[in-house]
Tab-separated table of C-alpha atoms and ligand atoms in Angstrom:
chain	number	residue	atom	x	y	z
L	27	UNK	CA	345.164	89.642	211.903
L	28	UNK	CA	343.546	92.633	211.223
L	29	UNK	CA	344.654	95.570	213.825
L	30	UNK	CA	341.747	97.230	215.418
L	31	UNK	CA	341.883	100.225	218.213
L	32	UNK	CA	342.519	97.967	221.066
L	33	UNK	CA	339.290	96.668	222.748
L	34	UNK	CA	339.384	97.754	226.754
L	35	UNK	CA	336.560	95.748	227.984
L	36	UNK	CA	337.769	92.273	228.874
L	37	UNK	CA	339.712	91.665	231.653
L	38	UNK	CA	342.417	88.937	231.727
L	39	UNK	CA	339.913	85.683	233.085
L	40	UNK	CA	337.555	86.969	229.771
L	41	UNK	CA	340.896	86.073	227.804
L	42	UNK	CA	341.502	83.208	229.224
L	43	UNK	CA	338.097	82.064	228.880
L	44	UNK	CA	338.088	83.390	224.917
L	45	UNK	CA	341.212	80.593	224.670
L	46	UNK	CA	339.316	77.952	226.160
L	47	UNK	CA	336.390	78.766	223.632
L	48	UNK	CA	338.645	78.938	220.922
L	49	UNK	CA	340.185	75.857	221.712
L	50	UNK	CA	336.324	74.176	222.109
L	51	UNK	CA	335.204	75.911	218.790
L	52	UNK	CA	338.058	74.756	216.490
L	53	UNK	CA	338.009	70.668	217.915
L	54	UNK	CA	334.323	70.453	218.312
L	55	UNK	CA	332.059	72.670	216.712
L	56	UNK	CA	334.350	73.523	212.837
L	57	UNK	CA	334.923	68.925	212.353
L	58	UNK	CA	331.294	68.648	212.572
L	59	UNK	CA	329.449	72.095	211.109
L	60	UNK	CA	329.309	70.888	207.276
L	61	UNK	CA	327.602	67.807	208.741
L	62	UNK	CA	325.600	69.411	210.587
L	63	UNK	CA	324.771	71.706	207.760
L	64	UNK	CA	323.139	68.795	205.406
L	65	UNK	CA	321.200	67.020	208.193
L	66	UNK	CA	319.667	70.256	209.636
L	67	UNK	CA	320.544	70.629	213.168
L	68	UNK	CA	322.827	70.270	215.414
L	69	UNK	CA	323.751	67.107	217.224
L	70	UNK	CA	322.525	66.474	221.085
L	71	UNK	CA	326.153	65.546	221.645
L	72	UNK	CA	327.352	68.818	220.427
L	73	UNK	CA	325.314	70.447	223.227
L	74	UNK	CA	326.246	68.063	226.027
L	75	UNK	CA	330.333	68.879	225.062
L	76	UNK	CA	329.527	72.949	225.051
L	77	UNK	CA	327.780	72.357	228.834
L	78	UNK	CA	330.726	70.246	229.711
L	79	UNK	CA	333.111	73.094	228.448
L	80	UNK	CA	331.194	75.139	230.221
L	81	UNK	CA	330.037	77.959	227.365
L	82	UNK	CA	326.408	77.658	228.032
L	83	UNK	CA	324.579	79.616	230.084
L	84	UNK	CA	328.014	81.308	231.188
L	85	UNK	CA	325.957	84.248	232.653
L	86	UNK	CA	323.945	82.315	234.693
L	87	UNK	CA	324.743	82.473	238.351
L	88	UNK	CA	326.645	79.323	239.897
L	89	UNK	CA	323.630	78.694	242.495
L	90	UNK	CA	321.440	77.596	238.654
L	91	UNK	CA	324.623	75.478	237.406
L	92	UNK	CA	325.880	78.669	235.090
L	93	UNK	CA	329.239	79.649	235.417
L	94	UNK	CA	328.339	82.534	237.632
L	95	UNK	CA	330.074	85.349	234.823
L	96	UNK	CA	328.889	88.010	232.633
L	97	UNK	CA	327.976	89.156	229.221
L	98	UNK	CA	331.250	89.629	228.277
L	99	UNK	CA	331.911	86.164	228.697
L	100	UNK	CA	328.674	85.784	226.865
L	101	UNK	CA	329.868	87.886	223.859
L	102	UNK	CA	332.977	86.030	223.859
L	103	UNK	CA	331.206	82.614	222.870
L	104	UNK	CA	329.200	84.820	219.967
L	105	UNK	CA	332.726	86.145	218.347
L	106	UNK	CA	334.692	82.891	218.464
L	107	UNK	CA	331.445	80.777	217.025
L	108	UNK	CA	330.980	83.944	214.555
L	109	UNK	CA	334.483	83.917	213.757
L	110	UNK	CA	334.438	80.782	212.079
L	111	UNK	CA	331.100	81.122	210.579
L	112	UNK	CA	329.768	78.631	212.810
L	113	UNK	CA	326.233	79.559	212.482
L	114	UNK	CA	324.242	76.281	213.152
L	115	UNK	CA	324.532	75.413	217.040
L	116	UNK	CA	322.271	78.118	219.084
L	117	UNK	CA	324.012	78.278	222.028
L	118	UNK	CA	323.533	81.998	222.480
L	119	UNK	CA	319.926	81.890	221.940
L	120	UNK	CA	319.445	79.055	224.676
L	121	UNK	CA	322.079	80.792	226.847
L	122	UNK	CA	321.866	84.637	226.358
L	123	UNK	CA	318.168	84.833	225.470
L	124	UNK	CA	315.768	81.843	226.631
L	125	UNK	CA	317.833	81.498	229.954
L	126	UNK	CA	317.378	85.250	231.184
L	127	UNK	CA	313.254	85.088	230.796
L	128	UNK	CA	313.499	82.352	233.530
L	129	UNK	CA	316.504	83.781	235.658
L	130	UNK	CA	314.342	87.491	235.863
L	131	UNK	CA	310.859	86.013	235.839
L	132	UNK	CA	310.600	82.658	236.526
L	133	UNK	CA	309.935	81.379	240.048
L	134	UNK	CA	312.096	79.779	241.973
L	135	UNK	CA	310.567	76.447	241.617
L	136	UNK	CA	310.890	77.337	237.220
L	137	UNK	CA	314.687	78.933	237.599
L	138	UNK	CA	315.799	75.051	239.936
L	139	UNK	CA	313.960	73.168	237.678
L	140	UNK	CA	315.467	74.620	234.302
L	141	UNK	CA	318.801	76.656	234.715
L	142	UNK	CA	320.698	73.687	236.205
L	143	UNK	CA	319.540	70.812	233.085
L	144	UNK	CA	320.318	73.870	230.295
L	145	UNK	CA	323.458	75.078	232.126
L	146	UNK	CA	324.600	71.182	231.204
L	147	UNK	CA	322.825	71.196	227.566
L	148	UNK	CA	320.842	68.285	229.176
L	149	UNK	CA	317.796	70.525	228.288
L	150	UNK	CA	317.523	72.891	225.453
L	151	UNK	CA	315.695	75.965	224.919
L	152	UNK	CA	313.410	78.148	222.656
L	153	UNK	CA	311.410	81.088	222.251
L	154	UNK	CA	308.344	81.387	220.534
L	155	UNK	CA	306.873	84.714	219.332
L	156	UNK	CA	306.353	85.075	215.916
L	157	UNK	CA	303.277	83.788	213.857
L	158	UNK	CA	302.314	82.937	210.541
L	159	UNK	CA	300.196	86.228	210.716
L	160	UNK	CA	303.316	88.391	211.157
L	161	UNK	CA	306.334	88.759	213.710
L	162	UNK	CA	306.950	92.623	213.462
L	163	UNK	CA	303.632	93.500	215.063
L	164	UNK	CA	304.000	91.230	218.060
L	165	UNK	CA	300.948	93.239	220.038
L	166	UNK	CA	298.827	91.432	216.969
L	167	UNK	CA	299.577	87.544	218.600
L	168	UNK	CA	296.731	85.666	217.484
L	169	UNK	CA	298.038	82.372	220.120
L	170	UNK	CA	295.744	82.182	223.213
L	171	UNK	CA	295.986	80.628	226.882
L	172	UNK	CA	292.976	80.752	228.520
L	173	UNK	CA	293.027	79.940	232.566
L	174	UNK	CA	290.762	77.141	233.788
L	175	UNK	CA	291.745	76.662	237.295
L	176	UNK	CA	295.128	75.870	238.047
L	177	UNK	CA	295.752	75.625	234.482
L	178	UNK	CA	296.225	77.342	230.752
L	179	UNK	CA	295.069	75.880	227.698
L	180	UNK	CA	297.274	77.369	224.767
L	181	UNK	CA	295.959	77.412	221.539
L	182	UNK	CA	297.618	79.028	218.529
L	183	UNK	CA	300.327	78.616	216.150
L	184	UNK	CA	304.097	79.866	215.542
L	185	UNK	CA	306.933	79.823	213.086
L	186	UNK	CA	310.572	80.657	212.319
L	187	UNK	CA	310.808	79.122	215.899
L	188	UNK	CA	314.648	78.621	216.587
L	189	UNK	CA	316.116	75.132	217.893
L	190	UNK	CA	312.786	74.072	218.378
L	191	UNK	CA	313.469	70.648	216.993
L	192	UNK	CA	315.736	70.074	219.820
L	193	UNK	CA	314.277	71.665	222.535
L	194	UNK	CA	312.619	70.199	225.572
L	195	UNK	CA	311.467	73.640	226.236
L	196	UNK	CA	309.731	76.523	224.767
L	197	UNK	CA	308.660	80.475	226.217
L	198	UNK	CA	305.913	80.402	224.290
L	199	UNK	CA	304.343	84.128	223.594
L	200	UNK	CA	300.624	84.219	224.184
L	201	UNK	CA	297.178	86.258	224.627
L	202	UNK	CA	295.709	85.493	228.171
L	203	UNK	CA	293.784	88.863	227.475
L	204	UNK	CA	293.220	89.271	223.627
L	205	UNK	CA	290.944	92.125	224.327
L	206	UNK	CA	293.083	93.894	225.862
L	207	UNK	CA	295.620	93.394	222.859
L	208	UNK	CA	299.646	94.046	223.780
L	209	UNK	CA	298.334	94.803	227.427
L	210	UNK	CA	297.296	91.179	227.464
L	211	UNK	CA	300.451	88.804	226.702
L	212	UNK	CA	301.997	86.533	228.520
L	213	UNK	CA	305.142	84.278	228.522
L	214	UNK	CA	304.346	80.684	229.317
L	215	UNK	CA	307.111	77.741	229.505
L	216	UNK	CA	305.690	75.117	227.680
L	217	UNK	CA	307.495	71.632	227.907
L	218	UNK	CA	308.139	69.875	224.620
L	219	UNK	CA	306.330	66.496	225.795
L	220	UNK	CA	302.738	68.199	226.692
L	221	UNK	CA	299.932	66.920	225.122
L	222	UNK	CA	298.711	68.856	221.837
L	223	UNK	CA	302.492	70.363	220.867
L	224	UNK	CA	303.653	69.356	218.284
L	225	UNK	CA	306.022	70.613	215.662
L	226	UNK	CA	305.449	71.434	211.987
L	227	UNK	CA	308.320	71.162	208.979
L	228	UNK	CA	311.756	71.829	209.522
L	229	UNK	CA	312.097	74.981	207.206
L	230	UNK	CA	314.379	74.765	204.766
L	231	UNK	CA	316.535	78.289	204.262
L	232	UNK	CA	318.501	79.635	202.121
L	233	UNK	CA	321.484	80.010	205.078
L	234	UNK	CA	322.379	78.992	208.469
L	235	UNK	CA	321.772	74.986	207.454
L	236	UNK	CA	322.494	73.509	210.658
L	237	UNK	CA	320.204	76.108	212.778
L	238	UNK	CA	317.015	74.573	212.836
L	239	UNK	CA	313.683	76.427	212.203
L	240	UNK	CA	310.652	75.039	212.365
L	241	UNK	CA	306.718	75.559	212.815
L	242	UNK	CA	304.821	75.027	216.142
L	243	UNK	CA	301.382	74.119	216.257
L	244	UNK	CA	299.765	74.157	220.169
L	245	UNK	CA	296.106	72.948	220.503
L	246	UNK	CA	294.536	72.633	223.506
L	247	UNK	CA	297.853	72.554	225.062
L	248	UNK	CA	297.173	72.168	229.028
L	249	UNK	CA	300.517	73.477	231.500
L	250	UNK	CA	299.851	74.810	235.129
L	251	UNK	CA	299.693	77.769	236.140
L	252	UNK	CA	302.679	77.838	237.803
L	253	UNK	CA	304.678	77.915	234.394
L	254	UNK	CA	304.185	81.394	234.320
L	255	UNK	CA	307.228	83.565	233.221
L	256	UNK	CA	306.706	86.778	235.440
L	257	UNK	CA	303.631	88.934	235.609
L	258	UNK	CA	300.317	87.490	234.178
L	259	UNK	CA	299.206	90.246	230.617
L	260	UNK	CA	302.856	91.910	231.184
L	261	UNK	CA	304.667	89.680	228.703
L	262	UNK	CA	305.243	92.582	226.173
L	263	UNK	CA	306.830	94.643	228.874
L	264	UNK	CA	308.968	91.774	229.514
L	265	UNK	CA	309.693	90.825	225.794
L	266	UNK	CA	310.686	94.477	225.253
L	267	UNK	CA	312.979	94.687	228.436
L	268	UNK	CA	314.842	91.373	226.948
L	269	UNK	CA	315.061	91.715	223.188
L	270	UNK	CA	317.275	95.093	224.190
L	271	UNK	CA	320.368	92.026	224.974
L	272	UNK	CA	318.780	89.463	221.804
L	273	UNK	CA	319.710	92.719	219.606
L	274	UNK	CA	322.966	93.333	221.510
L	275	UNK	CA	324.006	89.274	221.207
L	276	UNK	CA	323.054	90.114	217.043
L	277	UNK	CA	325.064	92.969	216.956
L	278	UNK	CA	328.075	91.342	218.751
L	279	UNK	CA	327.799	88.456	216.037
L	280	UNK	CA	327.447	90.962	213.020
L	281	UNK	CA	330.555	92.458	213.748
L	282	UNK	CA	332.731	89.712	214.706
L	283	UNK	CA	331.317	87.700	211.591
L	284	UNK	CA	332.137	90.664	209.004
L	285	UNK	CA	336.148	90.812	210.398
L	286	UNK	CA	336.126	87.504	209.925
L	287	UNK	CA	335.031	87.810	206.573
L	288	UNK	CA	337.516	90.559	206.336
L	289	UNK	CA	339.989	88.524	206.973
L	290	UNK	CA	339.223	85.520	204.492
L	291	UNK	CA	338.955	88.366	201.831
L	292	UNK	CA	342.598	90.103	202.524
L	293	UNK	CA	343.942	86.115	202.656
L	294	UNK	CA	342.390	84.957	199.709
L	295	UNK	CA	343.083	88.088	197.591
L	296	UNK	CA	346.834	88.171	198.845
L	297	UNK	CA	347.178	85.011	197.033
L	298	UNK	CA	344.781	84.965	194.020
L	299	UNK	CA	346.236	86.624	190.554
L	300	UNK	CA	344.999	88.402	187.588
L	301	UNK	CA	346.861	90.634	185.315
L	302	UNK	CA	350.122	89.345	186.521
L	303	UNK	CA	349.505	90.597	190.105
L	304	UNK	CA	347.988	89.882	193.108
L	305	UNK	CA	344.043	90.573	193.401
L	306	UNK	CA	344.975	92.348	196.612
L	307	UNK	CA	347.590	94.784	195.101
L	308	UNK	CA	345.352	96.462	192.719
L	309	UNK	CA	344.597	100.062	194.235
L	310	UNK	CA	340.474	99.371	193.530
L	311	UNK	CA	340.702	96.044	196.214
L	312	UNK	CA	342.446	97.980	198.747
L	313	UNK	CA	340.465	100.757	198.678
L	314	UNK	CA	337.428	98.254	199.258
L	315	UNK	CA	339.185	96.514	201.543
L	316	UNK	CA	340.028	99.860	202.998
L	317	UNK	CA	336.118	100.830	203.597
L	318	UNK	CA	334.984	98.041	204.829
L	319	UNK	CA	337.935	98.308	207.418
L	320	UNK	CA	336.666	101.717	208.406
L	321	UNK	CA	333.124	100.558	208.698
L	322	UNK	CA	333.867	97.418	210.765
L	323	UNK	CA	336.209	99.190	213.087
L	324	UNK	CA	333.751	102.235	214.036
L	325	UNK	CA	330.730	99.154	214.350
L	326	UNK	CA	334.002	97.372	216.560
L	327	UNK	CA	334.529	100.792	219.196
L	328	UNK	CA	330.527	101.416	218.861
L	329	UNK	CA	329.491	98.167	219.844
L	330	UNK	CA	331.801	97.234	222.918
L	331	UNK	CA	330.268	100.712	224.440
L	332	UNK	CA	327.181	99.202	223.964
L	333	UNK	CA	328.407	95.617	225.503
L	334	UNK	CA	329.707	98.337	228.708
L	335	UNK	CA	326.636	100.028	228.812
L	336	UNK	CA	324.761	97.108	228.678
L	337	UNK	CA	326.852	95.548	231.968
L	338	UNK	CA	326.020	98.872	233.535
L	339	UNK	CA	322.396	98.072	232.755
L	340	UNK	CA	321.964	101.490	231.074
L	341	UNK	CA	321.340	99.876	227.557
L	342	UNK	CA	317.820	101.200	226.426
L	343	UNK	CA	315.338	99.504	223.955
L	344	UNK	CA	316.364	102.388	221.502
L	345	UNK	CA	320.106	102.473	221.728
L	346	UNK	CA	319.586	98.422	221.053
L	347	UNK	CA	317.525	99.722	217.973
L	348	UNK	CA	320.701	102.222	216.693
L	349	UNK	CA	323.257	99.388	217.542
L	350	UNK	CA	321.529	96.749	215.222
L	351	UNK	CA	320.412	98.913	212.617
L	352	UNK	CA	324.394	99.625	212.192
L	353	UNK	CA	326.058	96.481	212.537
L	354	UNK	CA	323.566	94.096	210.725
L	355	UNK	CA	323.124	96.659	208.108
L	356	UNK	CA	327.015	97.007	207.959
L	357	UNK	CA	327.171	93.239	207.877
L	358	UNK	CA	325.045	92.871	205.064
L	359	UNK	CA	327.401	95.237	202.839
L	360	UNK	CA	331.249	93.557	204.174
L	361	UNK	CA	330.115	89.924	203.530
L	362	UNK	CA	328.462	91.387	199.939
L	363	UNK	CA	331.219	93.116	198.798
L	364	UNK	CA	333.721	90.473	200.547
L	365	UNK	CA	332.590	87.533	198.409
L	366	UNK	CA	332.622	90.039	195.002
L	367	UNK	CA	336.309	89.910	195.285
L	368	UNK	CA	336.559	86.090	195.633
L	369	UNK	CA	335.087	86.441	191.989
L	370	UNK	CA	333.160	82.749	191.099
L	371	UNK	CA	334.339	81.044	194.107
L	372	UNK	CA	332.671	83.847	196.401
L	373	UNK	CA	329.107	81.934	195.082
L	374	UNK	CA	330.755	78.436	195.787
L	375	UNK	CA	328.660	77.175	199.189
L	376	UNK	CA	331.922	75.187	199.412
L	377	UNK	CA	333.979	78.614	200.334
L	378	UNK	CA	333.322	79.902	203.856
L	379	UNK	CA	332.591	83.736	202.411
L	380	UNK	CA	329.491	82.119	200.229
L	381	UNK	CA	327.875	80.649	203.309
L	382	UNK	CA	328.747	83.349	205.528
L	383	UNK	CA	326.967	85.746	203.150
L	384	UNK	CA	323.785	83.737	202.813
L	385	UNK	CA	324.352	82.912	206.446
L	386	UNK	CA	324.080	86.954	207.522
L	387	UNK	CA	321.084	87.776	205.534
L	388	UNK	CA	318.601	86.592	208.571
L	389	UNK	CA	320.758	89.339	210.787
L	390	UNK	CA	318.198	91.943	209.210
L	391	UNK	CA	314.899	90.210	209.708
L	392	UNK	CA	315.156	87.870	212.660
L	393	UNK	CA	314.662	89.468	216.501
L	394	UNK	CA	313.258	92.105	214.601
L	395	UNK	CA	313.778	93.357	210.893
L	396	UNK	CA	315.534	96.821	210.400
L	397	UNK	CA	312.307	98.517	209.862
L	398	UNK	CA	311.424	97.655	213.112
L	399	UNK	CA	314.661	99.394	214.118
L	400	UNK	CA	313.989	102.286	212.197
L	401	UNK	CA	310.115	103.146	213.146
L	402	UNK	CA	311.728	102.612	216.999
L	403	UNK	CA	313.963	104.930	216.675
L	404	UNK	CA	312.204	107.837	214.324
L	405	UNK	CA	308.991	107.588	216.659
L	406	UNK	CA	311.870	107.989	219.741
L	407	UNK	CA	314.086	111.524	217.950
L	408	UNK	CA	310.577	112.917	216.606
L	409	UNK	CA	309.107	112.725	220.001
L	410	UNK	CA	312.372	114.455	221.489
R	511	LIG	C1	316.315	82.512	210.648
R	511	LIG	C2	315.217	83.067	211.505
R	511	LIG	C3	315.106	82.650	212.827
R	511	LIG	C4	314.072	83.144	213.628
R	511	LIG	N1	313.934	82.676	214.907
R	511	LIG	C5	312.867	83.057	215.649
R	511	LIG	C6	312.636	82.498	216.951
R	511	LIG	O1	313.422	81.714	217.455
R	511	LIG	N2	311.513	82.861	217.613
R	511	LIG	C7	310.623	83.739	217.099
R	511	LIG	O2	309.634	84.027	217.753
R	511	LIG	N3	310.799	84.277	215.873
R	511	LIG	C8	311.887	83.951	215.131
R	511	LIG	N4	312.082	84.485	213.880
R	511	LIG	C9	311.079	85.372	213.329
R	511	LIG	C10	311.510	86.814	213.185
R	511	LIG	O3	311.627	87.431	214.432
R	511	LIG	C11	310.486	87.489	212.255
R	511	LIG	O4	310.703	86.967	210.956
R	511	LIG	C12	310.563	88.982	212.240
R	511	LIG	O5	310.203	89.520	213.473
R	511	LIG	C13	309.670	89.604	211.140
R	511	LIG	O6	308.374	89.077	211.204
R	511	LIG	P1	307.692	88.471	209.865
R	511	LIG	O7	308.656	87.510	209.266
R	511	LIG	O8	306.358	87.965	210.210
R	511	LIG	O9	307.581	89.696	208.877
R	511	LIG	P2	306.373	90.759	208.820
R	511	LIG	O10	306.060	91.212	210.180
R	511	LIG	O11	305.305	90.172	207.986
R	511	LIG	O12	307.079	91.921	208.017
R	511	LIG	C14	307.320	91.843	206.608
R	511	LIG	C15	308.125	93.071	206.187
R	511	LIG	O13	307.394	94.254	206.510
R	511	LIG	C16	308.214	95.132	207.228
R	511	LIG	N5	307.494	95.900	208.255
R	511	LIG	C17	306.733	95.419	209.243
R	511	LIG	N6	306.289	96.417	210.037
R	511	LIG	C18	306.791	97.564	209.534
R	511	LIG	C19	306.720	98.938	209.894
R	511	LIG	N7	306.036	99.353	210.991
R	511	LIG	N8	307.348	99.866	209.133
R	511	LIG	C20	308.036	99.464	208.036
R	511	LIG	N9	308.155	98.184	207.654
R	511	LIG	C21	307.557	97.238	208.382
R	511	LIG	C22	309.209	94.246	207.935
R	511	LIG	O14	310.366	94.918	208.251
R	511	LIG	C23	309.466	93.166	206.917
R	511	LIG	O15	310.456	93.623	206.030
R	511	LIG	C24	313.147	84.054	213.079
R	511	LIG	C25	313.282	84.472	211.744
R	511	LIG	C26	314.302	84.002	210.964
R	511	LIG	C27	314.427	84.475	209.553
C-alpha cells in the first residue's frame, strides 16, 4: 500500500464499517462488474444485496430506513467501490444525491413513502437535469410543468440521465415559471410508471459500461401536486445548495480511484521488464510515479478537509467548485500517465488501468464540466 499522511477523519465504527464494505465490494459487486459491463446496467439483485448490507442510503436517518450515519460513512462506500474501479452500480448517486432532495425538501408524506423502499434498494433513484439543449446552463431548461389544479403536467425532454433504466423514480428538473427563467424551476418526483414517461436509448459510452445512461422523454406527464420537492420556482436554489455534496461525492471518487490506479501502476511495473530491469527501477518511472504521488497525496489532505468541512456544513458552492476542479482534473492526468507505463496492455479494456482511464473521463463533464468550475470560481475571486 501506498503510505499517505495519515487520514484523521474516521473514527473507529467508520473503520469498521469500511471492512464490512470491503468485504461486500470484493464478493458481490468485483464477480459480477465485467458482466455487468456488456449488458449495460446493473442487476436489481445487486441493489437488493447493497440495501441488505446496508451501504445505501447510509446517511439517511434510521426513522426513513437509512442507517442513521454520516457522510463519512457515505465517502467510505465511494473509495472502496472506486478502489476497485467499480464504476457501474450508482449507489452513491441514489444514496448521496437523489436521497438528500427528498430528506431536505420533500414532505413528510414524499420522505415515508420513498426513503424507507430506497434505503432497501427496493426502489431506485434518479435525477434529471440536463437536456439535449445543454446541461451547463441549467437556468436555460426548456422542460415545463404547468399546474392545473391539484396537478402538473410535465412536458419536456432530458438526457445523460443516470440509472434511469432502473429507476422507479426520477427528480425531474423543470420550468413551472419559464418567464421567469432560473427564478422559475422546480424539482418534481416523477414515478417511473406515470403515463407519458417513457425512456429513450440506453447510450452507449465510451466508459463506465455497466452505469446506465439513457434519454427521457415526458409528455403530458400528469403527477400531483403534492410531489413537489421543496419550494414551488426555488428549484435552482435547491439544485445549487445540493450539487455542493454531488461535487464533493466526485471528488472523493477521483481521488480514491487515481491511488488505486497508483497502485496497479507501482505493481505492475515492479514486475514487468525491459532492458534487463524492472520497468519500475528505471529513474524516469519513479520519478513519474513520484509526481503523481505528490499530486494524489495533496488532492488526499485537501479533500478530507473538505469531507470535515462539509460535516460542519460550512462547505460552500465555490470551495465545491476548487475541490473538483483539482481532483477530477488531477484524475484525468494519474490514470493518463498510469496506463502509459503499462505500455500496450495500458489500452487493453481487459486491464483494470484501460477501463479505469476511459472510466474517469466523465469526472470532468458530468455534475458539471470544469468550465463550469472555473467561470464559478473566477466570477467568485474577481468579485472579492
Ligand atoms: C456519464 C454521464 C452521466 C451523467 N448523468 C447525469 C444525470 O444523472 N442527470 C443529469 O441531469 N445529467 C447528467 N449528466 C449530464 C452532465 O451533467 C452534463 O453533460 C454537463 O452538465 C454538461 O452539459 P452538456 O453535456 O449539455 O454540455 P454543454 O452545456 O453543451 O457544454 C459543452 C461544453 O461547453 C463548455 N461550457 C459551457 N458553458 C461554459 C462557460 N460558461 N464557460 C466555458 N465553457 C463552457 C462546457 O464545459 C462543455 O465543455 C451526465 C453526463 C455524463 C457524461
Amino acid at each position: 500500500m501506498i503510505t499517505m499522511i495519515p487520514r484523521t477523519i474516521f473514527g473507529e465504527e467508520h473503520e469498521i464499517f469500511r471492512k464490512s464494505v470491503g468485504r461486500f465490494v470484493e464478493t458481490e459487486i468485483v464477480p459480477n462488474h465485467s458482466k455487468w459491463e456488456k449488458e449495460g446496467k446493473v442487476s436489481r439483485e445487486a441493489w437488493l444485496m447493497a440495501g441488505k448490507a446496508g451501504i445505501l442510503c447510509c446517511a439517511i436517518p434510521e426513522e426513513y430506513g437509512g442507517m442513521g450515519g454520516d457522510f463519512l460513512h457515505s465517502a467510505i462506500v465511494i473509495e472502496e467501490m472506486a478502489r476497485v474501479g467499480a464504476s457501474g452500480p450508482a449507489f452513491s448517486l441514489h444514496s448521496d444525491i437523489v436521497a438528500p432532495y427528498i430528506l431536505k425538501y420533500g414532505t413528510e408524506e414524499l420522505r415515508r413513502r420513498w426513503l424507507p423502499p430506497m434505503a432497501t434498494g427496493e426502489v431506485l433513484a434518479a435525477i434529471a437535469m440536463t437536456e439535449p439543449s445543454g446541461g451547463s446552463d441549467l437556468q436555460a431548461m426548456r422542460t415545463t410543468a404547468k399546474r392545473e389544479g391539484d396537478e402538473y403536467v410535465i412536458n419536456g425532454q432530458k438526457v445523460f440521465i443516470t440509472n434511469a433504466q432502473g429507476a422507479d423514480i426520477l427528480i425531474v428538473a423543470c420550468k413551472t415559471d419559464p418567464a421567469a427563467g432560473g427564478k422559475g424551476i422546480s424539482l418534481i418526483l416523477v414515478e417511473k410508471n406515470r403515463e407519458g414517461l417513457s425512456l429513450g436509448r440506453l447510450l452507449d459510452k465510451i466508459g463506465s459500461k455497466a452505469m446506465d445512461t439513457s434519454e427521457v422523454f415526458l409528455e403530458n406527464v400528469r403527477v400531483p401536486v403534492t410531489n413537489l420537492i421543496g419550494v414551488e420556482n426555488q428549484g435552482f436554489i435547491h439544485l445549487m445548495t445540493e450539487l455542493a455534496q454531488e461535487r464533493l461525492v466526485q471528488c472523493v471518487r477521483a481521488v480514491a480511484n487515481a491511488e488505486a490506479a497508483l497502485q496497479w501502476t507501482i505493481d505492475y511495473t515492479t514486475e514487468r521488464k525491459a532492458f534487463g530491469k524492472t520497468i519500475a527501477a528505471m529513474q524516469a518511472t519513479q520519478f513519474t510515479l513520484a509526481e503523481l504521488h505528490a499530486e494524489i497525496m495533496v488532492n488526499r489532505v485537501f479533500i478530507d478537509r473538505c469531507i470535515q468541512l462539509h460535516l460542519e456544513g460550512k462547505f460552500e458552492a465555490i470551495d465545491a467548485a476548487v475541490a473538483k476542479l483539482s481532483s477530477v482534473e488531477m484524475q484525468g492526468r494519474v490514470l493518463d500517465r498510469c496506463l502509459q507505463l503499462f505500455g500496450g496492455w495500458g489500452y487493453m479494456t481487459e486491464m483494470p488501468i484501460a477501463r479505469a482511464f476511459a472510466d474517469a473521463r466523465q469526472s470532468r463533464l458530468a455534475g458539471g464540466a470544469i468550465e463550469v468550475m472555473k467561470h464559478i470560481i473566477g466570477r467568485s475571486i474577481v468579485k472579492r
